[in-house]
Short mmCIF file of C-alpha atoms in Angstrom, two decimals:
data_model
loop_
_atom_site.label_atom_id
_atom_site.label_comp_id
_atom_site.label_asym_id
_atom_site.label_seq_id
_atom_site.Cartn_x
_atom_site.Cartn_y
_atom_site.Cartn_z
CA MET C 1 65.72 107.75 119.47
CA THR C 2 64.57 106.86 122.96
CA THR C 3 67.85 107.06 124.83
CA THR C 4 67.09 104.72 127.72
CA THR C 5 70.01 102.78 129.08
CA THR C 6 68.37 99.40 128.53
CA ALA C 7 65.81 99.39 125.76
CA ASP C 8 65.05 95.71 126.28
CA ARG C 9 62.13 94.12 124.43
CA CYS C 10 62.45 90.72 126.11
CA PRO C 11 64.08 91.29 129.51
CA THR C 12 63.13 87.89 130.93
CA ARG C 13 64.70 85.81 128.18
CA PRO C 14 68.32 84.64 128.46
CA LEU C 15 70.81 86.52 126.30
CA ARG C 16 72.70 84.25 123.94
CA ARG C 17 74.75 86.85 122.14
CA LEU C 18 75.58 90.49 122.85
CA VAL C 19 76.79 92.32 119.73
CA LEU C 20 78.98 95.31 120.53
CA VAL C 21 78.72 97.94 117.77
CA LEU C 22 81.25 100.76 117.82
CA GLY C 23 80.84 104.21 116.29
CA ASP C 24 82.74 103.38 113.12
CA GLN C 25 80.89 100.11 112.41
CA LEU C 26 77.46 101.44 111.54
CA TRP C 27 76.14 99.14 108.84
CA LEU C 28 73.70 96.27 108.89
CA GLY C 29 76.24 94.15 107.05
CA ASN C 30 78.44 94.22 110.15
CA PRO C 31 79.62 90.58 110.43
CA ALA C 32 78.82 90.52 114.14
CA LEU C 33 75.16 91.12 113.23
CA ALA C 34 74.96 88.12 110.90
CA ASP C 35 72.17 85.68 111.80
CA PHE C 36 70.91 88.05 114.49
CA ASP C 37 68.10 86.42 116.48
CA ALA C 38 65.83 89.02 118.03
CA ALA C 39 64.64 86.51 120.60
CA GLN C 40 68.09 85.62 121.92
CA ASP C 41 70.49 88.40 120.91
CA ALA C 42 70.94 92.09 121.67
CA VAL C 43 72.98 95.01 120.37
CA LEU C 44 75.12 97.05 122.74
CA MET C 45 76.12 100.63 121.87
CA VAL C 46 77.85 102.98 124.28
CA GLU C 47 78.34 106.74 124.33
CA ALA C 48 81.20 107.47 126.72
CA HIS C 49 82.59 110.86 127.66
CA SER C 50 86.08 109.36 127.73
CA GLU C 51 85.96 108.70 123.97
CA GLY C 52 85.61 112.43 123.31
CA THR C 53 88.56 113.21 125.56
CA ALA C 54 90.99 110.39 124.66
CA VAL C 55 92.31 113.17 122.43
CA TRP C 56 90.97 116.74 122.73
CA SER C 57 88.43 116.12 120.02
CA HIS C 58 86.86 118.73 117.74
CA LYS C 59 83.24 119.28 118.69
CA ALA C 60 82.13 118.31 115.18
CA ARG C 61 84.06 115.02 115.34
CA ILE C 62 82.31 114.07 118.56
CA ALA C 63 78.97 115.07 117.07
CA VAL C 64 79.52 113.02 113.89
CA PHE C 65 80.06 109.84 115.84
CA LEU C 66 77.24 110.39 118.33
CA SER C 67 74.69 111.40 115.71
CA ALA C 68 75.58 108.52 113.40
CA MET C 69 75.39 106.08 116.32
CA ARG C 70 71.94 107.30 117.32
CA HIS C 71 70.67 107.13 113.75
CA PHE C 72 72.00 103.59 113.47
CA CYS C 73 70.28 102.66 116.72
CA ASN C 74 67.06 103.91 115.15
CA GLU C 75 67.68 101.43 112.33
CA VAL C 76 68.27 98.65 114.84
CA HIS C 77 64.95 99.61 116.44
CA ARG C 78 63.19 99.41 113.08
CA GLN C 79 64.59 95.91 112.63
CA GLY C 80 62.75 94.87 115.78
CA TRP C 81 65.97 93.91 117.52
CA ARG C 82 66.67 94.15 121.20
CA TYR C 83 69.30 96.74 122.06
CA HIS C 84 71.00 98.33 125.01
CA TYR C 85 72.06 101.89 124.23
CA VAL C 86 73.99 103.87 126.84
CA ALA C 87 73.71 107.60 126.14
CA LEU C 88 75.77 110.37 127.72
CA ASP C 89 72.83 111.74 129.70
CA ASP C 90 71.51 108.34 130.81
CA THR C 91 73.70 107.92 133.83
CA THR C 92 74.70 110.09 136.73
CA LYS C 93 78.02 108.24 136.95
CA ALA C 94 80.85 109.49 134.74
CA LEU C 95 82.03 106.06 133.63
CA THR C 96 84.75 105.45 131.10
CA PHE C 97 84.07 103.35 128.01
CA SER C 98 85.81 100.42 129.70
CA GLU C 99 83.69 100.80 132.83
CA HIS C 100 80.50 100.96 130.77
CA LEU C 101 81.49 97.71 129.05
CA ARG C 102 82.17 95.92 132.30
CA GLU C 103 78.89 97.13 133.76
CA ALA C 104 76.98 95.90 130.69
CA PHE C 105 78.76 92.53 130.53
CA LEU C 106 78.08 91.80 134.20
CA ARG C 107 74.48 93.01 134.12
CA LEU C 108 73.44 91.35 130.85
CA LYS C 109 75.42 88.12 131.32
CA PRO C 110 75.58 87.09 127.64
CA GLU C 111 76.89 83.69 126.66
CA ILE C 112 79.21 85.45 124.22
CA VAL C 113 80.09 88.98 123.14
CA GLN C 114 80.75 89.42 119.45
CA MET C 115 82.15 92.42 117.66
CA CYS C 116 83.68 93.44 114.35
CA GLU C 117 87.35 94.37 114.40
CA PRO C 118 87.63 97.94 115.72
CA GLY C 119 89.50 100.67 113.90
CA GLU C 120 91.86 101.37 116.78
CA TRP C 121 94.37 99.24 118.65
CA ARG C 122 93.43 100.94 121.94
CA LEU C 123 89.77 100.01 121.61
CA LEU C 124 90.61 96.39 120.81
CA GLU C 125 92.66 96.17 124.00
CA THR C 126 89.93 97.93 125.98
CA VAL C 127 87.23 95.48 124.92
CA GLN C 128 89.50 92.46 125.41
CA ASN C 129 90.45 93.61 128.91
CA ALA C 130 86.84 94.31 129.86
CA ALA C 131 85.72 90.87 128.67
CA SER C 132 88.58 89.19 130.51
CA ALA C 133 87.83 91.07 133.73
CA CYS C 134 84.20 89.91 133.55
CA ASP C 135 85.10 86.35 132.52
CA THR C 136 83.04 86.94 129.36
CA LEU C 137 83.70 85.06 126.14
CA LEU C 138 84.65 87.50 123.35
CA GLN C 139 84.82 86.86 119.62
CA VAL C 140 86.31 89.48 117.29
CA LEU C 141 85.32 89.02 113.64
CA PRO C 142 87.18 90.30 110.54
CA ASP C 143 85.91 93.63 109.24
CA THR C 144 84.31 92.67 105.92
CA HIS C 145 83.75 96.33 105.03
CA PHE C 146 87.32 96.37 103.74
CA MET C 147 88.24 94.73 100.45
CA CYS C 148 91.53 93.37 101.80
CA SER C 149 91.50 91.57 105.14
CA ARG C 150 94.25 92.00 107.69
CA ALA C 151 95.33 88.41 107.07
CA GLN C 152 95.48 88.89 103.30
CA PHE C 153 97.51 92.08 103.67
CA ALA C 154 99.96 90.39 106.04
CA ARG C 155 100.44 87.63 103.46
CA TRP C 156 101.04 90.21 100.73
CA ALA C 157 103.58 92.08 102.87
CA SER C 158 105.45 89.00 104.08
CA GLY C 159 108.99 88.77 102.71
CA ARG C 160 108.84 91.96 100.66
CA LYS C 161 111.87 94.24 100.81
CA GLU C 162 109.72 97.29 100.07
CA LEU C 163 106.10 97.89 100.99
CA ARG C 164 104.73 100.22 98.35
CA MET C 165 101.11 101.08 97.75
CA GLU C 166 101.48 101.06 93.97
CA TYR C 167 102.21 97.33 93.76
CA PHE C 168 99.52 96.48 96.28
CA TYR C 169 97.06 98.63 94.32
CA ARG C 170 97.76 96.78 91.08
CA GLU C 171 97.07 93.45 92.76
CA MET C 172 93.82 94.80 94.19
CA ARG C 173 92.75 96.07 90.76
CA ARG C 174 93.37 92.63 89.28
CA GLN C 175 91.78 90.76 92.18
CA HIS C 176 88.59 92.82 92.10
CA GLY C 177 88.48 93.38 88.32
CA VAL C 178 88.51 97.18 88.57
CA LEU C 179 89.46 99.23 85.50
CA VAL C 180 91.18 96.29 83.84
CA HIS C 181 90.97 94.20 80.69
CA GLY C 182 91.10 90.47 81.23
CA THR C 183 91.00 88.58 84.49
CA GLY C 184 93.35 87.37 87.19
CA LYS C 185 97.09 87.94 87.27
CA THR C 186 97.31 88.67 83.55
CA ALA C 187 94.74 91.49 83.57
CA GLU C 188 95.99 94.75 82.06
CA PRO C 189 95.03 98.28 83.12
CA GLU C 190 92.46 100.38 81.34
CA GLY C 191 94.18 102.99 79.23
CA GLY C 192 97.48 101.09 79.15
CA GLN C 193 98.86 102.34 82.47
CA TRP C 194 98.08 101.74 86.13
CA ASN C 195 98.60 105.24 87.42
CA PHE C 196 97.59 108.64 85.99
CA ASP C 197 98.99 110.61 88.91
CA ALA C 198 101.15 112.76 86.63
CA ASP C 199 97.96 114.14 85.05
CA ASN C 200 96.44 115.04 88.41
CA ARG C 201 98.73 117.70 89.87
CA GLN C 202 97.35 120.93 88.46
CA GLY C 203 96.73 124.05 90.46
CA TYR C 204 93.75 126.28 89.81
CA PRO C 205 94.02 129.03 87.16
CA LYS C 206 95.33 132.38 88.39
CA THR C 207 91.75 133.65 88.28
CA GLY C 208 90.69 131.01 90.79
CA PRO C 209 88.78 127.73 90.73
CA GLY C 210 85.66 129.15 89.12
CA ASP C 211 82.26 127.68 89.85
CA ILE C 212 82.61 124.30 91.54
CA PRO C 213 79.33 122.43 92.05
CA PRO C 214 78.93 122.01 95.82
CA PRO C 215 78.99 118.58 97.43
CA ALA C 216 75.95 117.17 99.18
CA LEU C 217 75.75 118.92 102.55
CA PHE C 218 73.18 118.01 105.18
CA ALA C 219 71.28 120.25 107.56
CA PRO C 220 70.95 118.73 111.05
CA ASP C 221 67.72 116.83 111.64
CA ARG C 222 66.08 116.48 115.05
CA THR C 223 68.43 113.75 116.26
CA THR C 224 71.52 115.61 115.14
CA THR C 225 70.25 118.86 116.65
CA GLU C 226 69.86 117.08 119.99
CA VAL C 227 73.40 115.75 119.67
CA LEU C 228 74.81 119.20 118.91
CA ALA C 229 73.22 120.52 122.11
CA LEU C 230 74.63 117.54 124.00
CA VAL C 231 78.14 118.23 122.70
CA HIS C 232 77.86 121.90 123.67
CA LYS C 233 76.85 120.78 127.17
CA HIS C 234 79.45 118.07 127.77
CA PHE C 235 82.42 119.38 125.75
CA PRO C 236 82.16 123.19 125.94
CA ASP C 237 85.91 123.86 125.99
CA HIS C 238 86.78 121.56 123.09
CA PRO C 239 88.14 123.04 119.86
CA GLY C 240 86.18 123.74 116.71
CA SER C 241 82.74 124.93 115.77
CA LEU C 242 79.35 123.25 115.36
CA ASP C 243 77.93 126.15 113.37
CA HIS C 244 78.75 124.47 110.05
CA PHE C 245 77.80 120.87 110.76
CA VAL C 246 76.98 119.44 107.32
CA TRP C 247 78.03 115.79 107.53
CA PRO C 248 76.22 112.62 106.48
CA VAL C 249 75.18 110.58 109.51
CA THR C 250 72.94 107.96 107.87
CA ARG C 251 73.37 105.48 105.05
CA ALA C 252 70.81 107.35 102.95
CA GLN C 253 72.81 110.57 103.31
CA GLY C 254 76.04 108.74 102.52
CA LEU C 255 74.54 107.39 99.30
CA GLU C 256 73.27 110.85 98.40
CA ALA C 257 76.76 112.28 98.96
CA LEU C 258 78.22 109.57 96.73
CA GLN C 259 75.73 110.19 93.94
CA ARG C 260 76.31 113.94 94.07
CA PHE C 261 80.05 113.44 93.73
CA ILE C 262 79.71 111.02 90.83
CA ASP C 263 77.20 113.22 89.02
CA ALA C 264 78.70 116.67 89.49
CA ARG C 265 82.28 116.55 90.77
CA LEU C 266 84.18 113.42 89.76
CA GLU C 267 84.81 114.65 86.21
CA HIS C 268 87.11 117.46 87.38
CA PHE C 269 88.35 115.84 90.58
CA GLY C 270 91.54 114.39 89.10
CA PRO C 271 93.39 117.42 87.69
CA HIS C 272 92.64 119.64 90.69
CA GLN C 273 92.74 117.19 93.61
CA ASP C 274 95.98 118.79 94.88
CA ALA C 275 94.88 122.40 94.36
CA MET C 276 94.12 124.78 97.23
CA TRP C 277 92.34 128.14 97.33
CA THR C 278 91.09 130.43 100.06
CA GLY C 279 87.40 130.11 100.82
CA THR C 280 87.21 126.82 98.91
CA PRO C 281 87.14 124.14 101.61
CA TRP C 282 85.83 121.29 99.46
CA GLY C 283 87.48 121.85 96.08
CA TRP C 284 86.46 119.04 93.74
CA HIS C 285 86.86 116.39 96.43
CA GLY C 286 84.32 113.67 97.14
CA ILE C 287 83.78 114.50 100.84
CA LEU C 288 82.98 110.82 101.29
CA SER C 289 85.50 109.91 103.98
CA VAL C 290 83.05 110.37 106.87
CA ALA C 291 80.46 108.06 105.31
CA LEU C 292 83.14 105.53 104.34
CA ASN C 293 85.03 105.53 107.64
CA LEU C 294 81.85 105.11 109.69
CA HIS C 295 80.87 102.28 107.29
CA LEU C 296 77.68 104.05 106.24
CA ILE C 297 78.60 103.27 102.64
CA ASP C 298 80.68 100.43 101.21
CA PRO C 299 83.90 100.94 99.24
CA ARG C 300 82.69 98.41 96.67
CA GLU C 301 79.67 100.52 95.78
CA VAL C 302 81.81 103.66 95.72
CA ILE C 303 84.30 102.09 93.30
CA ALA C 304 81.54 100.58 91.16
CA ALA C 305 79.82 103.95 90.83
CA ALA C 306 83.04 105.63 89.73
CA GLU C 307 83.89 102.93 87.20
CA ALA C 308 80.35 102.98 85.81
CA ALA C 309 80.67 106.73 85.30
CA TYR C 310 83.78 106.14 83.23
CA ARG C 311 82.34 103.35 81.12
CA GLU C 312 78.81 104.70 80.67
CA ARG C 313 79.36 108.47 80.61
CA GLY C 314 82.92 108.67 79.34
CA LEU C 315 84.30 110.56 82.33
CA PRO C 316 88.06 111.20 82.12
CA LEU C 317 90.06 108.12 83.02
CA ALA C 318 92.63 110.18 84.94
CA SER C 319 89.93 111.49 87.29
CA VAL C 320 88.24 108.13 87.76
CA GLU C 321 91.47 106.21 88.25
CA GLY C 322 92.81 108.87 90.62
CA PHE C 323 89.73 108.60 92.77
CA ILE C 324 89.62 104.80 92.72
CA ARG C 325 93.31 104.72 93.67
CA GLN C 326 92.47 106.63 96.85
CA VAL C 327 89.76 104.15 97.82
CA LEU C 328 90.99 100.78 96.56
CA GLY C 329 94.68 101.60 96.79
CA TRP C 330 95.67 104.00 99.52
CA ARG C 331 92.75 103.46 101.91
CA GLU C 332 93.11 99.69 101.93
CA PHE C 333 96.91 99.88 102.00
CA ILE C 334 97.26 102.11 105.04
CA ARG C 335 94.67 100.11 106.94
CA GLY C 336 96.82 97.05 106.32
CA MET C 337 99.96 98.92 107.39
CA TYR C 338 98.30 100.11 110.60
CA TRP C 339 97.54 96.61 111.81
CA LEU C 340 100.82 95.25 110.50
CA ASP C 341 102.92 97.80 112.40
CA MET C 342 100.98 98.46 115.58
CA PRO C 343 101.69 99.18 118.36
CA GLN C 344 105.20 100.37 117.45
CA MET C 345 103.80 102.75 114.84
CA LYS C 346 102.35 104.80 117.66
CA THR C 347 105.77 105.63 119.10
CA ALA C 348 107.84 105.85 115.89
CA ASN C 349 110.12 108.90 115.80
CA HIS C 350 112.79 108.48 113.12
CA TYR C 351 114.15 112.02 113.42
CA LYS C 352 113.84 112.16 117.25
CA HIS C 353 111.70 115.30 117.04
CA GLN C 354 110.44 116.52 120.42
CA ARG C 355 109.22 120.10 120.04
CA PRO C 356 105.70 120.80 121.35
CA LEU C 357 102.85 121.52 118.96
CA PRO C 358 102.46 125.29 118.53
CA ALA C 359 99.37 126.67 120.24
CA TRP C 360 98.04 128.11 116.98
CA TYR C 361 97.36 124.60 115.67
CA TRP C 362 94.33 124.83 117.98
CA THR C 363 93.37 128.45 117.18
CA GLY C 364 94.57 129.29 113.66
CA LYS C 365 96.05 132.52 115.02
CA THR C 366 99.29 132.67 113.06
CA GLN C 367 100.81 135.13 110.60
CA MET C 368 101.46 132.32 108.08
CA ALA C 369 98.55 132.64 105.67
CA CYS C 370 98.67 129.00 104.54
CA MET C 371 98.50 127.66 108.08
CA ARG C 372 95.90 130.24 109.09
CA GLU C 373 93.68 129.22 106.18
CA VAL C 374 93.97 125.45 106.62
CA VAL C 375 93.80 125.40 110.42
CA GLY C 376 90.94 127.91 110.34
CA GLN C 377 89.05 125.76 107.84
CA THR C 378 89.73 122.70 109.98
CA LEU C 379 88.35 124.37 113.09
CA GLN C 380 85.31 125.57 111.17
CA TYR C 381 84.34 122.29 109.49
CA GLY C 382 86.56 119.55 110.91
CA PHE C 383 87.78 118.96 107.37
CA ALA C 384 90.76 119.58 105.10
CA HIS C 385 91.62 117.63 101.98
CA HIS C 386 94.67 115.41 101.64
CA ILE C 387 97.12 117.98 100.26
CA GLN C 388 96.16 120.52 102.90
CA ARG C 389 96.85 117.87 105.52
CA LEU C 390 100.05 116.51 103.94
CA MET C 391 101.74 119.58 102.47
CA VAL C 392 100.54 122.36 104.78
CA THR C 393 99.87 121.27 108.37
CA GLY C 394 101.79 117.99 108.09
CA GLN C 395 104.84 119.26 106.27
CA PHE C 396 105.23 122.20 108.63
CA ALA C 397 105.13 119.85 111.62
CA LEU C 398 107.92 117.78 110.07
CA LEU C 399 110.09 120.77 109.20
CA ALA C 400 109.45 122.35 112.62
CA GLU C 401 110.63 119.19 114.40
CA ILE C 402 107.39 118.69 116.32
CA SER C 403 106.82 115.51 118.31
CA PRO C 404 105.10 112.96 116.02
CA GLN C 405 102.91 111.81 118.88
CA GLN C 406 101.58 115.32 119.49
CA VAL C 407 100.96 115.79 115.79
CA ALA C 408 99.16 112.45 115.44
CA ASP C 409 96.96 113.27 118.44
CA TRP C 410 96.07 116.60 116.83
CA TYR C 411 95.06 114.97 113.54
CA LEU C 412 93.00 112.37 115.38
CA ALA C 413 91.31 115.13 117.36
CA VAL C 414 90.43 117.72 114.74
CA TYR C 415 89.13 115.83 111.70
CA VAL C 416 85.61 114.49 111.54
CA ASP C 417 86.68 111.48 109.47
CA ALA C 418 89.55 110.51 111.78
CA VAL C 419 89.74 106.91 112.97
CA GLU C 420 93.20 105.84 114.09
CA TRP C 421 93.65 103.12 111.46
CA VAL C 422 93.53 105.79 108.75
CA GLU C 423 94.91 108.78 110.63
CA LEU C 424 98.06 107.37 112.22
CA PRO C 425 99.70 105.79 109.14
CA ASN C 426 99.01 108.92 107.12
CA VAL C 427 100.59 111.13 109.79
CA ALA C 428 103.43 108.98 111.13
CA GLY C 429 104.28 107.31 107.84
CA MET C 430 103.34 109.79 105.14
CA ALA C 431 103.41 113.33 106.55
CA LEU C 432 106.16 113.04 109.17
CA TYR C 433 108.34 110.17 107.93
CA ALA C 434 108.42 109.13 111.57
CA ASP C 435 108.73 105.47 110.62
CA GLY C 436 111.85 106.16 108.55
CA GLY C 437 110.26 105.27 105.23
CA ARG C 438 108.57 102.02 106.14
CA PHE C 439 106.14 102.43 103.23
CA THR C 440 107.13 105.73 101.62
CA SER C 441 110.21 106.32 99.51
CA LYS C 442 111.04 109.83 100.77
CA PRO C 443 110.01 112.52 103.23
CA TYR C 444 107.38 114.83 101.68
CA ILE C 445 108.97 118.26 101.93
CA ALA C 446 108.91 121.42 99.85
CA SER C 447 109.58 125.11 100.23
CA GLY C 448 106.95 127.79 100.35
CA GLN C 449 107.20 127.96 96.58
CA TYR C 450 105.15 124.74 96.36
CA THR C 451 102.35 126.36 98.35
CA LYS C 452 102.51 129.41 96.10
CA ARG C 453 102.25 127.21 92.99
CA MET C 454 99.34 125.10 94.27
CA SER C 455 97.27 127.82 95.97
CA ASN C 456 96.65 131.51 96.44
CA TYR C 457 97.57 131.35 100.12
CA CYS C 458 100.78 133.34 99.66
CA GLN C 459 98.99 136.38 98.24
CA GLY C 460 99.03 139.05 100.90
CA CYS C 461 100.95 136.92 103.40
CA ARG C 462 103.50 138.88 105.41
CA TYR C 463 106.09 136.19 104.59
CA LYS C 464 107.74 135.75 101.18
CA PRO C 465 107.96 132.17 99.88
CA ASP C 466 111.03 132.88 97.72
CA GLN C 467 113.14 134.16 100.63
CA ARG C 468 115.22 131.77 102.73
CA THR C 469 116.40 134.16 105.45
CA GLY C 470 115.55 137.53 106.91
CA ALA C 471 112.53 138.99 108.66
CA ASP C 472 110.25 138.47 105.64
CA ALA C 473 111.41 134.95 104.82
CA CYS C 474 108.69 132.32 104.71
CA PRO C 475 109.15 130.00 107.72
CA VAL C 476 108.30 127.02 105.53
CA THR C 477 111.06 127.98 103.09
CA THR C 478 113.64 128.58 105.82
CA LEU C 479 112.85 125.33 107.60
CA TYR C 480 112.85 123.42 104.32
CA TRP C 481 116.41 124.54 103.56
CA HIS C 482 117.36 123.86 107.16
CA PHE C 483 116.00 120.32 106.81
CA LEU C 484 118.09 119.79 103.68
CA ASP C 485 121.16 121.09 105.48
CA ARG C 486 120.61 118.97 108.56
CA HIS C 487 119.83 115.71 106.73
CA GLU C 488 122.03 116.17 103.66
CA PRO C 489 123.80 112.77 103.74
CA ALA C 490 120.59 110.72 103.99
CA LEU C 491 118.79 112.81 101.38
CA LYS C 492 121.76 112.63 99.02
CA ALA C 493 121.71 108.83 99.22
CA ASN C 494 118.02 108.72 98.24
CA ALA C 495 117.44 108.90 94.50
CA ARG C 496 114.12 110.69 95.00
CA THR C 497 115.63 113.50 97.10
CA ALA C 498 119.15 113.72 95.68
CA LEU C 499 118.19 116.61 93.40
CA MET C 500 117.04 118.68 96.38
CA VAL C 501 120.41 118.25 98.06
CA ARG C 502 122.25 119.33 94.93
CA ASN C 503 120.52 122.68 95.27
CA ILE C 504 121.74 123.28 98.79
CA ALA C 505 125.22 122.08 97.87
CA ARG C 506 125.44 125.12 95.58
CA LEU C 507 125.10 127.52 98.51
CA SER C 508 128.13 129.04 100.17
CA GLU C 509 128.97 128.19 103.76
CA ASP C 510 127.95 131.72 104.79
CA GLU C 511 124.52 131.22 103.19
CA ARG C 512 124.10 127.90 104.93
CA ALA C 513 125.14 129.39 108.25
CA SER C 514 122.57 132.13 107.78
CA ILE C 515 119.87 129.51 107.15
CA ARG C 516 120.88 127.63 110.30
CA SER C 517 120.81 130.79 112.36
CA HIS C 518 117.40 131.93 111.15
CA ALA C 519 115.96 128.40 111.46
CA ALA C 520 117.20 128.21 115.06
CA TYR C 521 115.37 131.45 115.83
CA LEU C 522 112.16 130.19 114.22
CA LEU C 523 112.30 126.85 116.00
CA ASP C 524 112.70 128.61 119.33
CA ASN C 525 109.74 130.90 118.61
CA LEU C 526 107.18 128.68 116.85
CA ASP C 527 104.25 130.03 118.85
CA GLY C 528 105.02 133.54 117.59
CA LEU C 529 105.01 132.77 113.88
#
């Protein structure tokens, strides 16, 4: 890509429409690009240093967005469209994203700026404020990438006593005719049940996961190589590595990643989607979240490919349904919840936790083998699958009483697929219960025994998952029992956690006092664990 600040094919013609394309809106079906007129319209794309430092972003996360943006600009160029692309090295002035927008709006003087809904509340406010400051007309269009609009989700949620993904998911299955018999509200699920989650909670055999066909991984091309050098130059002190950059940054690569998953990995995805094993960063997972969240591929084509594999090749229904539930159910649901509950979701703190994030979340240098493995993998690739995020790094943050805002910023920073609409609800609502159960029925907590059952992380760890107290006690186990002790009344009143509380009720007061004492020591020394 020729990274000139104003690649303008027709500089003397008046600009009717300026289409702002953000880094997670990289598809030609972007509604703001509809009826694009190359003679009167132009695309605006901006690389801003401030977007890499809004949170202390992983180098690979920054590189994913910049490389995908530049590849998409190449596609815009091939369309013969006028565009204005601001690259990091194009200007000697260190302008923020907001300042770049204002400069472009005033210089280009469009009749109107159009954009697709962004994936972050902060960016929506930034663009709105920039347009207002420049007295520029702004139109924000619904994001048609998603299968449920914000307005539709708000209608679904209105008046409901409980907001649960399962019921939303069933309506989406019926609405879109996915894995159902019949049509409309009377459609019934394939296989006689909506949810096969109970079949999809297996760990790996004791001998390990065996040979798992690798996902589609992509060596950096020339554009990506240039971006990696740029990230090294501009963000040298940021966390993470670029030595293992393997992510799809074009639509063609996204489609290849999808096909590889459908062909070689979907069959065994379901049973082992929660399993963890050292040196196995991908497991059987699709590794499609980057391509999906940047809009390189469409959820409709992802779902259609999975359903076709079930109907045409006879792939296990539990695997196919489990995967489709993540895309059509959970992904659409949490996006709806994000926009429904912002901005208060950002500051939610049900348990009033205020402890700082331990330093080893940024280095992986901890004696806890599970955290060392998952954080180390995250720093290496910018990736961890959903159970690693929920039940390892997320659960520990909840049990260790860490500030939800610091935890959410960490998740947004370190994962290559992180856009706030997907990251924040998963962290604040799912992992940390910071919203008090707005859309989840219980806090997701477990002792170190869960990690031992679902992984091999505990083998060789200096801590023992079956011990609650003492020098060798697993911190996860101690803090789990401490959480039960501290929140016993609320957990007892919840049908889904009442059984946990019965277990601690069996302990003597001396045993409970010992748990409190050891937990207090751990909480005061989190950086040393």
